[in-house]
Each structure stands twice: as structure tokens, then as C-alpha cells.
GROMACS .gro file of C-alpha atoms in nm:
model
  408
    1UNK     CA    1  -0.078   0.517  -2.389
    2UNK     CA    2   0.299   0.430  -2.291
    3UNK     CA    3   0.540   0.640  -2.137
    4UNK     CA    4   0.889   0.672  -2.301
    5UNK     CA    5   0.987   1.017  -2.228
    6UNK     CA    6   1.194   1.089  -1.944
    7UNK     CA    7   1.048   1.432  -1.937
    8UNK     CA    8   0.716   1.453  -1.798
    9UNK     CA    9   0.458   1.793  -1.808
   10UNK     CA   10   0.319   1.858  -1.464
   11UNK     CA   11   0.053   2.126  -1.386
   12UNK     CA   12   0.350   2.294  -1.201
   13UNK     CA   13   0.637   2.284  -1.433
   14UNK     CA   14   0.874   2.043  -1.637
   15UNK     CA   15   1.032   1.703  -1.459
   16UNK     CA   16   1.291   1.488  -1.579
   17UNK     CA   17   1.362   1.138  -1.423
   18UNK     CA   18   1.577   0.832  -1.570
   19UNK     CA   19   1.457   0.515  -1.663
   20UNK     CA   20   1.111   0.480  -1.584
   21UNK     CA   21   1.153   0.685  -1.221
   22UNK     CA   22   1.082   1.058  -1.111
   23UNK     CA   23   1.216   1.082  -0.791
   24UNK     CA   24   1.215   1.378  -0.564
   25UNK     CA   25   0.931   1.579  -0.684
   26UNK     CA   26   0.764   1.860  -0.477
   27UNK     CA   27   0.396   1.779  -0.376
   28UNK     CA   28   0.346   2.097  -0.130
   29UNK     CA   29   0.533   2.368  -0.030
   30UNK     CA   30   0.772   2.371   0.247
   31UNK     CA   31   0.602   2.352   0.573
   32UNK     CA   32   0.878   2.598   0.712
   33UNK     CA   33   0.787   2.901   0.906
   34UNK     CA   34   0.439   3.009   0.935
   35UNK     CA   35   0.353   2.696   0.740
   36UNK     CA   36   0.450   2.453   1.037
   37UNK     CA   37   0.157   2.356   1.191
   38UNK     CA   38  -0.055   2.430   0.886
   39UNK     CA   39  -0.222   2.215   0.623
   40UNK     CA   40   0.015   2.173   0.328
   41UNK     CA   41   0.025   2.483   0.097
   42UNK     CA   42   0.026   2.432  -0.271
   43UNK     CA   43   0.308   2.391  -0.468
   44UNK     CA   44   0.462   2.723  -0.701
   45UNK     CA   45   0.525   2.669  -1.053
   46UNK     CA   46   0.911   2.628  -1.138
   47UNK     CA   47   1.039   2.794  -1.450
   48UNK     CA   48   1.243   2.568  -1.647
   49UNK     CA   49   1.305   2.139  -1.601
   50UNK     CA   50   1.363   2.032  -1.289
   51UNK     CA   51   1.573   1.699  -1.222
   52UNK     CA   52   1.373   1.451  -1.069
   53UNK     CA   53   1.663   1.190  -0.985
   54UNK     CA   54   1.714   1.167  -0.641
   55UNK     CA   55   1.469   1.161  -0.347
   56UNK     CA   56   1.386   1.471  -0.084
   57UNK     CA   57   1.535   1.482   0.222
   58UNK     CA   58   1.389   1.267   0.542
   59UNK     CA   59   1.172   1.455   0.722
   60UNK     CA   60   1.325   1.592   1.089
   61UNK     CA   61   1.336   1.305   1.308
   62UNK     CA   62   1.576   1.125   1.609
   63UNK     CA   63   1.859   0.868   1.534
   64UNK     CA   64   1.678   0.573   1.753
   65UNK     CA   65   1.870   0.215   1.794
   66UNK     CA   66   1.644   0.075   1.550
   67UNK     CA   67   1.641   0.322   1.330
   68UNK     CA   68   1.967   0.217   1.115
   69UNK     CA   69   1.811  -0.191   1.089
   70UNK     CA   70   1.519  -0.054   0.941
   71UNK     CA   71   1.607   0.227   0.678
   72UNK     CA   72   1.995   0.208   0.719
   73UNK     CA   73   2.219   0.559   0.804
   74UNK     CA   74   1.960   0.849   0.751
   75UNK     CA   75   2.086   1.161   0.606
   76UNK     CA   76   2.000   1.479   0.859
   77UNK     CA   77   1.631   1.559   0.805
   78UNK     CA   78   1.480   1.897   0.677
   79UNK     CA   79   1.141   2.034   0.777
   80UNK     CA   80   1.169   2.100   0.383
   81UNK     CA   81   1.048   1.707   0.310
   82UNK     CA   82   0.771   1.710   0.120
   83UNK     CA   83   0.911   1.540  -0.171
   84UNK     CA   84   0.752   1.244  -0.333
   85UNK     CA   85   0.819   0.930  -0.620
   86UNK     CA   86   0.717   0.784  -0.945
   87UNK     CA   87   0.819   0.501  -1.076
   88UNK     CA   88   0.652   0.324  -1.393
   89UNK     CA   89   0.653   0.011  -1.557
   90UNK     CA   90   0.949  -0.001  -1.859
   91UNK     CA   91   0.754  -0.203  -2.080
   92UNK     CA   92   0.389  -0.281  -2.161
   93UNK     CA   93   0.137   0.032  -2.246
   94UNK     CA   94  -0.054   0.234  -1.995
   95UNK     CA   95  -0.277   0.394  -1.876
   96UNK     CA   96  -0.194   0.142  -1.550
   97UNK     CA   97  -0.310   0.123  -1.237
   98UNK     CA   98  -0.125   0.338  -0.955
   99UNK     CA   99  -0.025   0.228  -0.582
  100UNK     CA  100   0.029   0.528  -0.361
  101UNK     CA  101   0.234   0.388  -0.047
  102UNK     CA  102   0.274   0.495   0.267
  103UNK     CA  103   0.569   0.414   0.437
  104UNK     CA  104   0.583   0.303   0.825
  105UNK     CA  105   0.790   0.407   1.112
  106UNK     CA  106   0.590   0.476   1.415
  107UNK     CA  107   0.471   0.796   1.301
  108UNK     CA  108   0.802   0.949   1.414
  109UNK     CA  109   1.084   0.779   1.163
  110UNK     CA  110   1.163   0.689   0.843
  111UNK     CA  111   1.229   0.784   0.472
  112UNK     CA  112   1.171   0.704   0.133
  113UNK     CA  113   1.537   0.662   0.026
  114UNK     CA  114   1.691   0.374   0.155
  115UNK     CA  115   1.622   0.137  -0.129
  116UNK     CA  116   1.389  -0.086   0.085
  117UNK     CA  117   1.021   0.037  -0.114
  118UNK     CA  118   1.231   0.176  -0.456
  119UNK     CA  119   0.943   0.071  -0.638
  120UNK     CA  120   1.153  -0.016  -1.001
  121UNK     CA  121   1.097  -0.389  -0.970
  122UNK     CA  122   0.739  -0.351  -0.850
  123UNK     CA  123   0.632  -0.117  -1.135
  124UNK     CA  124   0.749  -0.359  -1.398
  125UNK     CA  125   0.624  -0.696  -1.245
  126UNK     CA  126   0.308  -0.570  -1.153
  127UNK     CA  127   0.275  -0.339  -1.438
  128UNK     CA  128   0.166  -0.092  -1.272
  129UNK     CA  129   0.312   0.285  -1.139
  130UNK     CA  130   0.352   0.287  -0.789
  131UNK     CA  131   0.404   0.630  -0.586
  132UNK     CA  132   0.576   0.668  -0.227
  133UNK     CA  133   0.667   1.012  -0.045
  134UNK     CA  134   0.771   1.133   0.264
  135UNK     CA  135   0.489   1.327   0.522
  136UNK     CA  136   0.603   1.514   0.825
  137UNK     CA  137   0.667   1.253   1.121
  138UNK     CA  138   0.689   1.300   1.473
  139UNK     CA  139   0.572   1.617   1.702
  140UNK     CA  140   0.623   1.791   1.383
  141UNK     CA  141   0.410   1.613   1.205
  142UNK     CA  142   0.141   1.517   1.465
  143UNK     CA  143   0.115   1.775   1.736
  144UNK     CA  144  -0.104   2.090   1.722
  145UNK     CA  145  -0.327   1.876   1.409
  146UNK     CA  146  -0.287   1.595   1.215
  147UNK     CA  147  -0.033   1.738   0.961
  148UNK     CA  148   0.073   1.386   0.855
  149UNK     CA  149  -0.274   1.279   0.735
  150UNK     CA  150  -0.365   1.616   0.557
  151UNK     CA  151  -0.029   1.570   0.399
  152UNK     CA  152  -0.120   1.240   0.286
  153UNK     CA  153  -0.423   1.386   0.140
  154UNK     CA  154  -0.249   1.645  -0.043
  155UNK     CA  155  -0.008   1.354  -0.237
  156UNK     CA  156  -0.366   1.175  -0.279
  157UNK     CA  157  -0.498   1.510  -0.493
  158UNK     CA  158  -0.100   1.555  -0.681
  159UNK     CA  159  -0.181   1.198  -0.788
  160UNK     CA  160  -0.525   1.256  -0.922
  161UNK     CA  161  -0.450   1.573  -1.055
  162UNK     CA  162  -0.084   1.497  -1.223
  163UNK     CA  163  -0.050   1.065  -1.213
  164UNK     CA  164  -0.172   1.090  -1.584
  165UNK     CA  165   0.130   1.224  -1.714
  166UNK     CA  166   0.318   0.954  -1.586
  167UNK     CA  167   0.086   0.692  -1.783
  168UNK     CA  168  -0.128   0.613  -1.462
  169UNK     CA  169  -0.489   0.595  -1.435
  170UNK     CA  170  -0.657   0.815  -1.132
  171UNK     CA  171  -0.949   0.620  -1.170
  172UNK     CA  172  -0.762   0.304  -1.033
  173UNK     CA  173  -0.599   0.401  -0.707
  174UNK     CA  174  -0.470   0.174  -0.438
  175UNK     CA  175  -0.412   0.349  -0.170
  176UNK     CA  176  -0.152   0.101   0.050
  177UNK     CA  177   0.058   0.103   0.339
  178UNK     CA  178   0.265  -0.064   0.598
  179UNK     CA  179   0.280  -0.026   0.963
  180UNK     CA  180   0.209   0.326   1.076
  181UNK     CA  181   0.202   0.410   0.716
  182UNK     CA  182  -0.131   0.117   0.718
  183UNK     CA  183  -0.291   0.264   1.022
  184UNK     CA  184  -0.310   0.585   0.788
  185UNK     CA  185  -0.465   0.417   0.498
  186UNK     CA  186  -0.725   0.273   0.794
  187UNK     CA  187  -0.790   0.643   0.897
  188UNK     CA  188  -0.813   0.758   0.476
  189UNK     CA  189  -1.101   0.543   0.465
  190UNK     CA  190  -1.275   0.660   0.703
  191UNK     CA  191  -1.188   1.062   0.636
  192UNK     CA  192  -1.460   1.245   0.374
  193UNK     CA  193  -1.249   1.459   0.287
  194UNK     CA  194  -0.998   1.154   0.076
  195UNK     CA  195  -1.357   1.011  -0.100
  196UNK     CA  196  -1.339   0.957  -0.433
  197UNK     CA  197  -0.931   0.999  -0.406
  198UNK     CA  198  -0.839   0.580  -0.383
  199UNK     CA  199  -1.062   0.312  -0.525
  200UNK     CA  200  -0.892   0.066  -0.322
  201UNK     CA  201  -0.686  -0.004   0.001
  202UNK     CA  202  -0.366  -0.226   0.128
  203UNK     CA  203  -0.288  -0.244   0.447
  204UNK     CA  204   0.034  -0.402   0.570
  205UNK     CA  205   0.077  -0.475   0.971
  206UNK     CA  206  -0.144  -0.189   1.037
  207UNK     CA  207  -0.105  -0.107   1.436
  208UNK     CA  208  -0.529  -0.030   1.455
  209UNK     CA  209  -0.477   0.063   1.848
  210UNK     CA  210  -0.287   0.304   1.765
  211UNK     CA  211  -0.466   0.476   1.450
  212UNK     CA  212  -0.655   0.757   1.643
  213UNK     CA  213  -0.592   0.900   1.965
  214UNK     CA  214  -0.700   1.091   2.219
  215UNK     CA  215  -0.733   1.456   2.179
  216UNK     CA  216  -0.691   1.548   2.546
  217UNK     CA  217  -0.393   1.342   2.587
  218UNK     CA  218  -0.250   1.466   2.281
  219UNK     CA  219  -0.342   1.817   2.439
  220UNK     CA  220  -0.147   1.680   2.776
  221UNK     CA  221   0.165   1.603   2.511
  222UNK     CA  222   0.163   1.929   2.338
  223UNK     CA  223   0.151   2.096   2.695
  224UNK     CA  224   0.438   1.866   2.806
  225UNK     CA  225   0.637   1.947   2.515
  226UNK     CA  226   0.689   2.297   2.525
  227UNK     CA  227   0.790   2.449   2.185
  228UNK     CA  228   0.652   2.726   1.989
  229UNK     CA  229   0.643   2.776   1.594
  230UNK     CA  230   0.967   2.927   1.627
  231UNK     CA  231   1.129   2.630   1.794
  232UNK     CA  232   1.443   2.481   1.608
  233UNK     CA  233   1.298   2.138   1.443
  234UNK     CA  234   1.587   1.969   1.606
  235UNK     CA  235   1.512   2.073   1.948
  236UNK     CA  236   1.163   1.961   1.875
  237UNK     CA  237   1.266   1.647   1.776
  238UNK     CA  238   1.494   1.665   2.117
  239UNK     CA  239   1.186   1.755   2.350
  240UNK     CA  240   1.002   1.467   2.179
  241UNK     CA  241   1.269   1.224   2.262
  242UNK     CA  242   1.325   1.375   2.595
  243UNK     CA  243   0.915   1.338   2.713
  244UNK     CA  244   0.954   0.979   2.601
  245UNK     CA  245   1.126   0.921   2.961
  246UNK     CA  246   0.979   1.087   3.172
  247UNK     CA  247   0.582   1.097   3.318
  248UNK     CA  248   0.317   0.965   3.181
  249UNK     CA  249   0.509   0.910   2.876
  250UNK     CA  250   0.769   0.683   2.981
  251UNK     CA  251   0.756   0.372   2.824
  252UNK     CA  252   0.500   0.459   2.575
  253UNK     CA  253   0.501   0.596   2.196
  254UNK     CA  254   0.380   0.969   2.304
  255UNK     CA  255   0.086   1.116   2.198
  256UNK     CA  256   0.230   1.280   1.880
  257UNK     CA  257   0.058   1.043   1.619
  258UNK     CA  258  -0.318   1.027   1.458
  259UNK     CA  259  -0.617   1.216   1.672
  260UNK     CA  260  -0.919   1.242   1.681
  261UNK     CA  261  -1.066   1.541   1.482
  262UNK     CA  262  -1.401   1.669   1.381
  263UNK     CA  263  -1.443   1.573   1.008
  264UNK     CA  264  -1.100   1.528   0.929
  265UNK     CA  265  -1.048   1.217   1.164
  266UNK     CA  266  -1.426   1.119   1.348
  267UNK     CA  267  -1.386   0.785   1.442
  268UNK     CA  268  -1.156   0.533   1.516
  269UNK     CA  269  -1.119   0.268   1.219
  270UNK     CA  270  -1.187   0.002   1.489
  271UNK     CA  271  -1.476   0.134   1.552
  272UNK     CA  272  -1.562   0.194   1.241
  273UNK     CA  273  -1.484  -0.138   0.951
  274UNK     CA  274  -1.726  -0.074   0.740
  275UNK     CA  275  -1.641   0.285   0.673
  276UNK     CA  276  -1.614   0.320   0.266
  277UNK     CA  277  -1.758  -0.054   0.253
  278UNK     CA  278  -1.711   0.008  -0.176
  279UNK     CA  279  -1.344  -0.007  -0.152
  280UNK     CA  280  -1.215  -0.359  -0.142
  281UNK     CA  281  -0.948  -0.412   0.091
  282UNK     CA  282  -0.640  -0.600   0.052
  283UNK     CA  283  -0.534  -0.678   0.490
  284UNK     CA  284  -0.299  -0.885   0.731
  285UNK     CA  285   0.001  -0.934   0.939
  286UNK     CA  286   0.332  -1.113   0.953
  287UNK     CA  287   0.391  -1.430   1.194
  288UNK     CA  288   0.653  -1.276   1.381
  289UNK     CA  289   0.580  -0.897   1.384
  290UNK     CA  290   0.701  -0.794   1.739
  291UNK     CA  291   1.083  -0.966   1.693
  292UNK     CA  292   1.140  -0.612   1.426
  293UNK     CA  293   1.000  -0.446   1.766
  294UNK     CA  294   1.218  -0.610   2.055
  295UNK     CA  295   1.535  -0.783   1.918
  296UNK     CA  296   1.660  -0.547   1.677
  297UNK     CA  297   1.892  -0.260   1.782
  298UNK     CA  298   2.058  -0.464   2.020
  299UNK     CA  299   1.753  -0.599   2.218
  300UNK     CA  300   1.656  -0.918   2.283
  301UNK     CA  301   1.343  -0.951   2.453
  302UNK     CA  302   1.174  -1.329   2.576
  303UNK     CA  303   0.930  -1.526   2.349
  304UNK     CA  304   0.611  -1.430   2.527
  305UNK     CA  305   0.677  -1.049   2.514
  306UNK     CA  306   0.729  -1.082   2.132
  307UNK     CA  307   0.453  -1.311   2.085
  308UNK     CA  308   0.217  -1.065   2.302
  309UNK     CA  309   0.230  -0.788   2.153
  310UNK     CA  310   0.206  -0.934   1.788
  311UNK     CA  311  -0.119  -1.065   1.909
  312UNK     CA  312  -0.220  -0.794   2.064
  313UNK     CA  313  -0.125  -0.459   1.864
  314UNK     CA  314  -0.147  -0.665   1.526
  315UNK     CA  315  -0.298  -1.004   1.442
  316UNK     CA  316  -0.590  -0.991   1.687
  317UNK     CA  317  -0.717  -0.646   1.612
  318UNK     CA  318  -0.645  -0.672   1.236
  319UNK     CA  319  -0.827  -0.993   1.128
  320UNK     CA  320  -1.120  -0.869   1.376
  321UNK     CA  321  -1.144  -0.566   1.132
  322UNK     CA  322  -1.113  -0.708   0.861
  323UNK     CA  323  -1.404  -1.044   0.949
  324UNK     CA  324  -1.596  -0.748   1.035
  325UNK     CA  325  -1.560  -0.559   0.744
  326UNK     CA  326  -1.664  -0.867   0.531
  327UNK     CA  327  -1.936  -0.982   0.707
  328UNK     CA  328  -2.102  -0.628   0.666
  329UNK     CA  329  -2.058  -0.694   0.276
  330UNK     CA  330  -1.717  -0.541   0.190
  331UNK     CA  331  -1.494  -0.725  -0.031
  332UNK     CA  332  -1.150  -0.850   0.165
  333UNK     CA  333  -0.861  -1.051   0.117
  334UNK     CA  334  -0.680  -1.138   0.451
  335UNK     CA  335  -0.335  -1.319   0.444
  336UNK     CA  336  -0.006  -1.401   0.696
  337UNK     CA  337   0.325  -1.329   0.608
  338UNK     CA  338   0.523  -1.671   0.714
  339UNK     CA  339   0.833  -1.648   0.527
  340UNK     CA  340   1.096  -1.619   0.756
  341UNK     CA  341   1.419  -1.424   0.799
  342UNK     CA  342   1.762  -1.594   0.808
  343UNK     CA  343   1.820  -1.478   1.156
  344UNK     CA  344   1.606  -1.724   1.324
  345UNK     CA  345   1.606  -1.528   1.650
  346UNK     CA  346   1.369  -1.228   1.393
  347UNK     CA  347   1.140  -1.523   1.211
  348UNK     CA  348   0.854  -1.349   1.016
  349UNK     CA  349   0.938  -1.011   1.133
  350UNK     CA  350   0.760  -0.671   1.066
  351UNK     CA  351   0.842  -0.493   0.793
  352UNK     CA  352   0.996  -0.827   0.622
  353UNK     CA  353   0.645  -0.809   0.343
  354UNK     CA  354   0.829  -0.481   0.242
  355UNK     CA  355   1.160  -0.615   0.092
  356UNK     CA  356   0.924  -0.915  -0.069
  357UNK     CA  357   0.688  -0.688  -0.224
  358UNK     CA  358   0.912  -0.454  -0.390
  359UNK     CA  359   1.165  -0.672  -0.448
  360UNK     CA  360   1.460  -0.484  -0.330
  361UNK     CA  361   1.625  -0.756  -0.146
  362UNK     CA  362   1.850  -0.803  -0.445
  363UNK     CA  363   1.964  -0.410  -0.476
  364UNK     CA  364   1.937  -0.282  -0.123
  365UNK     CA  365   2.172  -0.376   0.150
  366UNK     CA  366   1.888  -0.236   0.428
  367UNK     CA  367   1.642  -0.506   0.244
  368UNK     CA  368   1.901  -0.742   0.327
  369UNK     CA  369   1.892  -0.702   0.719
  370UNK     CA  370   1.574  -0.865   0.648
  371UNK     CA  371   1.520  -1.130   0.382
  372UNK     CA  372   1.807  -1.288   0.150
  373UNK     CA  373   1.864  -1.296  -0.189
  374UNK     CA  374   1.813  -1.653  -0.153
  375UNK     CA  375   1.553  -1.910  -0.417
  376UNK     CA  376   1.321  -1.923  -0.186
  377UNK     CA  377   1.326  -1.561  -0.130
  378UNK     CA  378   1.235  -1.508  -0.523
  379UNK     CA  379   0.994  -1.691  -0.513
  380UNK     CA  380   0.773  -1.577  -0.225
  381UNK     CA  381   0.863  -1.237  -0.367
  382UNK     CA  382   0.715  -1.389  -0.709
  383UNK     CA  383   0.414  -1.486  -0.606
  384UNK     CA  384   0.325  -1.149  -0.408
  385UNK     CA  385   0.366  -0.945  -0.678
  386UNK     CA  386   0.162  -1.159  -0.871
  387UNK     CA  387  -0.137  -1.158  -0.643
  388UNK     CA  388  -0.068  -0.808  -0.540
  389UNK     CA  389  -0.090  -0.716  -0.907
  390UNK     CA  390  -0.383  -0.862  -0.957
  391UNK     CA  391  -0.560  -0.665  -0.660
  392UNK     CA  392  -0.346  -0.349  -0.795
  393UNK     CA  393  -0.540  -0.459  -1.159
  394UNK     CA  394  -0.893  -0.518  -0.992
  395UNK     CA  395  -0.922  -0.867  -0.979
  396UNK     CA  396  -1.087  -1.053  -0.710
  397UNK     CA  397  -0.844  -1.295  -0.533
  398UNK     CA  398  -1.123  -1.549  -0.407
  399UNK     CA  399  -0.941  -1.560  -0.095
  400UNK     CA  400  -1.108  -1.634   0.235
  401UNK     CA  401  -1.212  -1.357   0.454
  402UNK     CA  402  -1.248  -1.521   0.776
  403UNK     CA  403  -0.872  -1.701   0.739
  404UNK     CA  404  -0.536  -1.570   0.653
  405UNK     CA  405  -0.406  -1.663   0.310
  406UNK     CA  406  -0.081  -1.794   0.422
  407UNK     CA  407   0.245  -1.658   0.232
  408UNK     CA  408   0.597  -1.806   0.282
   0.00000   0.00000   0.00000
């Protein structure tokens, strides 16, 4: 099967997109009014076509100093933000492989329409139709219940219910993610209720230490923050912000972010490698991850405080998952982002894998605060989408599991 149509038949209604992508699609309802706070609701069938050429709005969240390096000036967020993207190969013939990404951010920022994961170039190089959204972030989407995850669940069932239209297979499902958008794919394979929903997993500078919480601190946090369902999302946002200084919460993330919960959520993933040991797992870090962290946004913290908390909230705990997940028989390929960003105060920063795996760094000027569009640049970029295709495709990379396949 190949797609040529720009106007695709969903279960729900009619979409239209433009040149292989269908941006801006509704996956739930809007989790406005008595829906915040609640699992996502389905989606109502629209009468007529509905233009699918721009993304949803970001999700509510607070302008932060890093915030503009890492997705650029975001528009004003709407609680009305679950919205996601579809982008397929040009050429070549389905039915292809899907990646369904998860974006980072902390679990508090970030959006899907800054050009840094438009997934154009990725589709066609890898041949394959890749899939990013937007999930409720923040005390919005991670106080009271783990709204983020379930609404990661509910884009998991849109894809296998709908990802055929687009020419995609829901049979071949990588489920992948970066940063706190990684530590959610790490929860996914652990949760029963997302089996049988991805076949396989990417996981991009997943922060594991911070992948399931507490549920009595969390408790403490929602106590501490003080807003009701009929709270204004902004001053939600605001009392967020506002804990963040003061307490027990100063100088930490909050507890608004993955919890512990019954079936949804029952373990930690670093407690827990081997959970889903069928899916093989595709797993690493970059060299200089804590430099995105501490000397961007007008910071500009020492060596050993950058080099610290790589270690610690990144390389250390990720490669012990994933040499534990391989020696209890699960297939993984572990690698280490080295290519290096032209600032040389940033090196291999977080996030940088992003930009080189998409391939944005030659159309988006936030890819740009990260890698150039430089020879070299091309071809690391190259070669990840090559092997990453080939993971996307199902073949085994023959990498090492017990040391890092070194990129850049």
C-alpha cells in the first residue's frame, strides 16, 4: 500500500494534511472542566474535513530561562492540547513501520511545534511514519494521577486503531522517547495496561531516577499546591512555579511528574529491567548531557557539577538498566551520543540526538541552538537514521550490550 492522498479516513471523521504530514489532529477530548484530572475521554466524530496543517496548541505551562534554547518562543498554552502528528514517508510503498515519540521537557515544558522533532526528513530517510503529540505537562498533567501517562496510552490506542490509514503498520510500533519523554517509554513497558500497544522501545537520555515517584510526597505536593478543579490553568501553572522556592521543594523538580500507582504504574523501571523482556530496546545517553541542564539560559555552572549529574541522573543509571536488561535475555542496543555542539562550553549536550535524528538542523532555527548545518553534522545525522531505521524496520544492530556504541 502507498499513501498519496492528502485526505485520510479516520474512525472519527475526514483529515486533510499537505505533503506527506497531518498535523494537529485530535486524539482525546479536551481535558477542560470536569475532564481535568480525568483519564482522557474519547474523541467526537466531526462532520465534514478537518485541516490537519498546523499543530495544537502547547499544553499550559511556565516561560522558564531555558525554555526559549530548547523549543524557541512558545505560543500561550491551552488546557485544550491534546493534539497529535503524522508524518509519512513521500516515496516508497507502505504499510511501514511507525515511531510514536515522546517529547521531553521535565514533565512540565515543551511542545511539538518548534520544528526541532518535525518528523518530514525522518519519515522519508527511514521510511517509515513517525507520530509525536503533545500530553498534559506539569501539575496539570501529573498531580491528582498520572494524566500524562494515561494520555500517552490513549495516542498508543489512536495509533493502533487509526495509523493504518496513514500507510503504517500497528503491528510494528516503536514506541521512543527523549528525556522525560524516555522515562515514559521506561514506565510504558512496565504498565499492563500499554501490552500489546508497541513492539519495540527507544529511549533517548531517559532520567530513570526520576521515572516514578513517591505517592506520599506527591500527596505532600498536591497539599502544598492548593488548587481545585476550578482553578485557572495559569494560576496552576503559577502555584507550581511558586512551590518550586519554597520548602521542601526548593531546589528540586516538585513532585508533579510519574507516581507510583496500583496497576497503572507498580514499579519503578529501575527496579524493574526486565519488565516486557520481548520488546527489544534501542538505549543511551549523550557525553555531555548536564551542560543543556546548567549553562543554558544564562547559567554557567563548573565542570564537576555538569559532569555529576550526567553521571549520576543519566549515564550511570541508564547503561545499569540496560546491562541488566540484557543479561536477563532481552535484546539491547546501547550507544553515546559524542558529537559535539559548536559552542564548546555545551559539548555533547542533552537533547543535541534530537536535531540529529530528525534532521531538522537544516529547517529549524531552535535545532540550530544545538548542532550546525555543518558536513560533519550530515553525516552523524546520516548514519543515525540509518541505524535507527533499521531498529524502526526490525533489524538487529549486533551492537554490544555491555558498551556504548559510540556516535559522533
Amino acid at each position: 500500500m502507498s499513501v498519496r492522498s492528502a485526505s485520510v479516513e479516520l474512525t472519527t471523521g475526514r483529515v486533510r494534511g499537505r505533503d506527506g504530514a497531518y498535523l494537529g489532529i485530535p486524539y482525546a477530548a479536551p481535558p477542560v472542566g470536569g475532564r481535568r484530572w480525568a483519564p482522557p475521554a474519547p474523541v467526537e466524530r466531526w462532520a465534514g474535513e478537518l485541516d490537519a496543517l498546523a499543530p495544537g496548541p502547547p499544553p499550559p505551562q511556565p516561560v522558564r530561562p531555558i525554555s526559549e534554547f530548547a523549543w524557541g518562543v512558545i505560543p500561550p498554552g491551552d488546557e485544550d492540547c491534546l493534539y497529535l502528528n503524522v508524518w509519512t514517508p513521500r516515496s516508497g510503498h507502505g504499510p511501514w513501520p511507525v515511531l510514536v515519540f515522546l517529547i521531553g521537557g521535565g514533565f512540565t515544558v515543551g511542545w511539538t511545534g518548534s520544528g526541532l522533532d518535525d518528523g518530514a526528513a525522518l519519515a522519508e530517510a527511514a521510511q517509515v511514519v513517525v507520530v509525536t503529540f503533545s500530553y498534559r505537562l506539569g501539575s496539570l498533567g501529573w498531580a491528582f494521577g498520572n494524566w500524562g501517562l494515561r494520555d500517552q496510552l490513549a495516542v498508543l490506542e489512536w495509533v493502533a486503531r487509526e495509523i493504518g490509514a496513514f500507510g503504517g503498520d500497528p503491528a510494528r510500533v516503536t514506541l521512543g522517547g527523549q528525556s522525560a519523554g524516555a522515562a515514559c517509554v521506561a514506565d510504558l513497558l512496565g504498565c499492563p495496561a500499554a501490552d500489546g500497544l508497541f513492539s519495540q522501545a527507544m529511549l533517548h537520555s531517559p532520567p530513570l531516577p526520576e521515572a516514578a515517584g513517591d505517592p506520599e510526597r506527591r500527596a505532600r505536593w498536591e497539599h502544598d499546591l492548593d488548587v481545585t478543579p476550578q482553578t485557572p490553568a495559569a494560576e496552576v501553572v503559577a502555584r507550581h512555579e511558586a512551590l518550586l522556592q519554597v520548602g521542601e521543594w526548593q531546589g528540586t523538580r516538585g513532585a508533579a511528574q510519574p507516581t507510583l500507582e496500583g496497576d497503572l504504574l507498580p514499579t519503578s523501571p529501575l527496579d524493574a529491567p526486565a519488565a516486557r523482556i520481548d520488546v527489544p530496546v534501542l538505549v543511551g545517553t549523550t557525553r555531555d548531557e548536564a551542560t543543556f541542564l546548567f549553562r543554558t539560559g544564562g547559567r554557567d555552572a563548573p565542570d564537576e557539577q555538569c559532569e555529576r549529574v550526567t553521571a549520576h541522573l543519566f549515564r550511570e543509571p541508564t547503561e545499569r538498566w540496560a546491562r541488566s536488561r540484557a543479561q536477563a535475555g532481552g535484546r539491547v542496543h546501547l550507544f553515546r551520543i559524542e558529537h559535539a555542539s559548536p559552542d564548546p562550553r555545551l559539548g555533547a549536550l542533552h537533547t543535541i540526538d534530537v536535531p540529529l535524528l530528525f534532521g531538522t538542523f537544516a529547517t529549524s532555527e531552535v535545532a540550530r541552538h544545538y548542532v550546525d548545518d555543518d558536513e560533519r553534522t550530515r553525516a552523524v545525522s546520516d548514519l543515525m537514521q540509518g541505524e535507527w531505521g533499521r531498529f524502526f524496520h526490525g533489524e538487529d544492530l549486533a551492537w554490544p550490550a555491555d558498551t556504548p556504541r559510540v556516535i559522533g
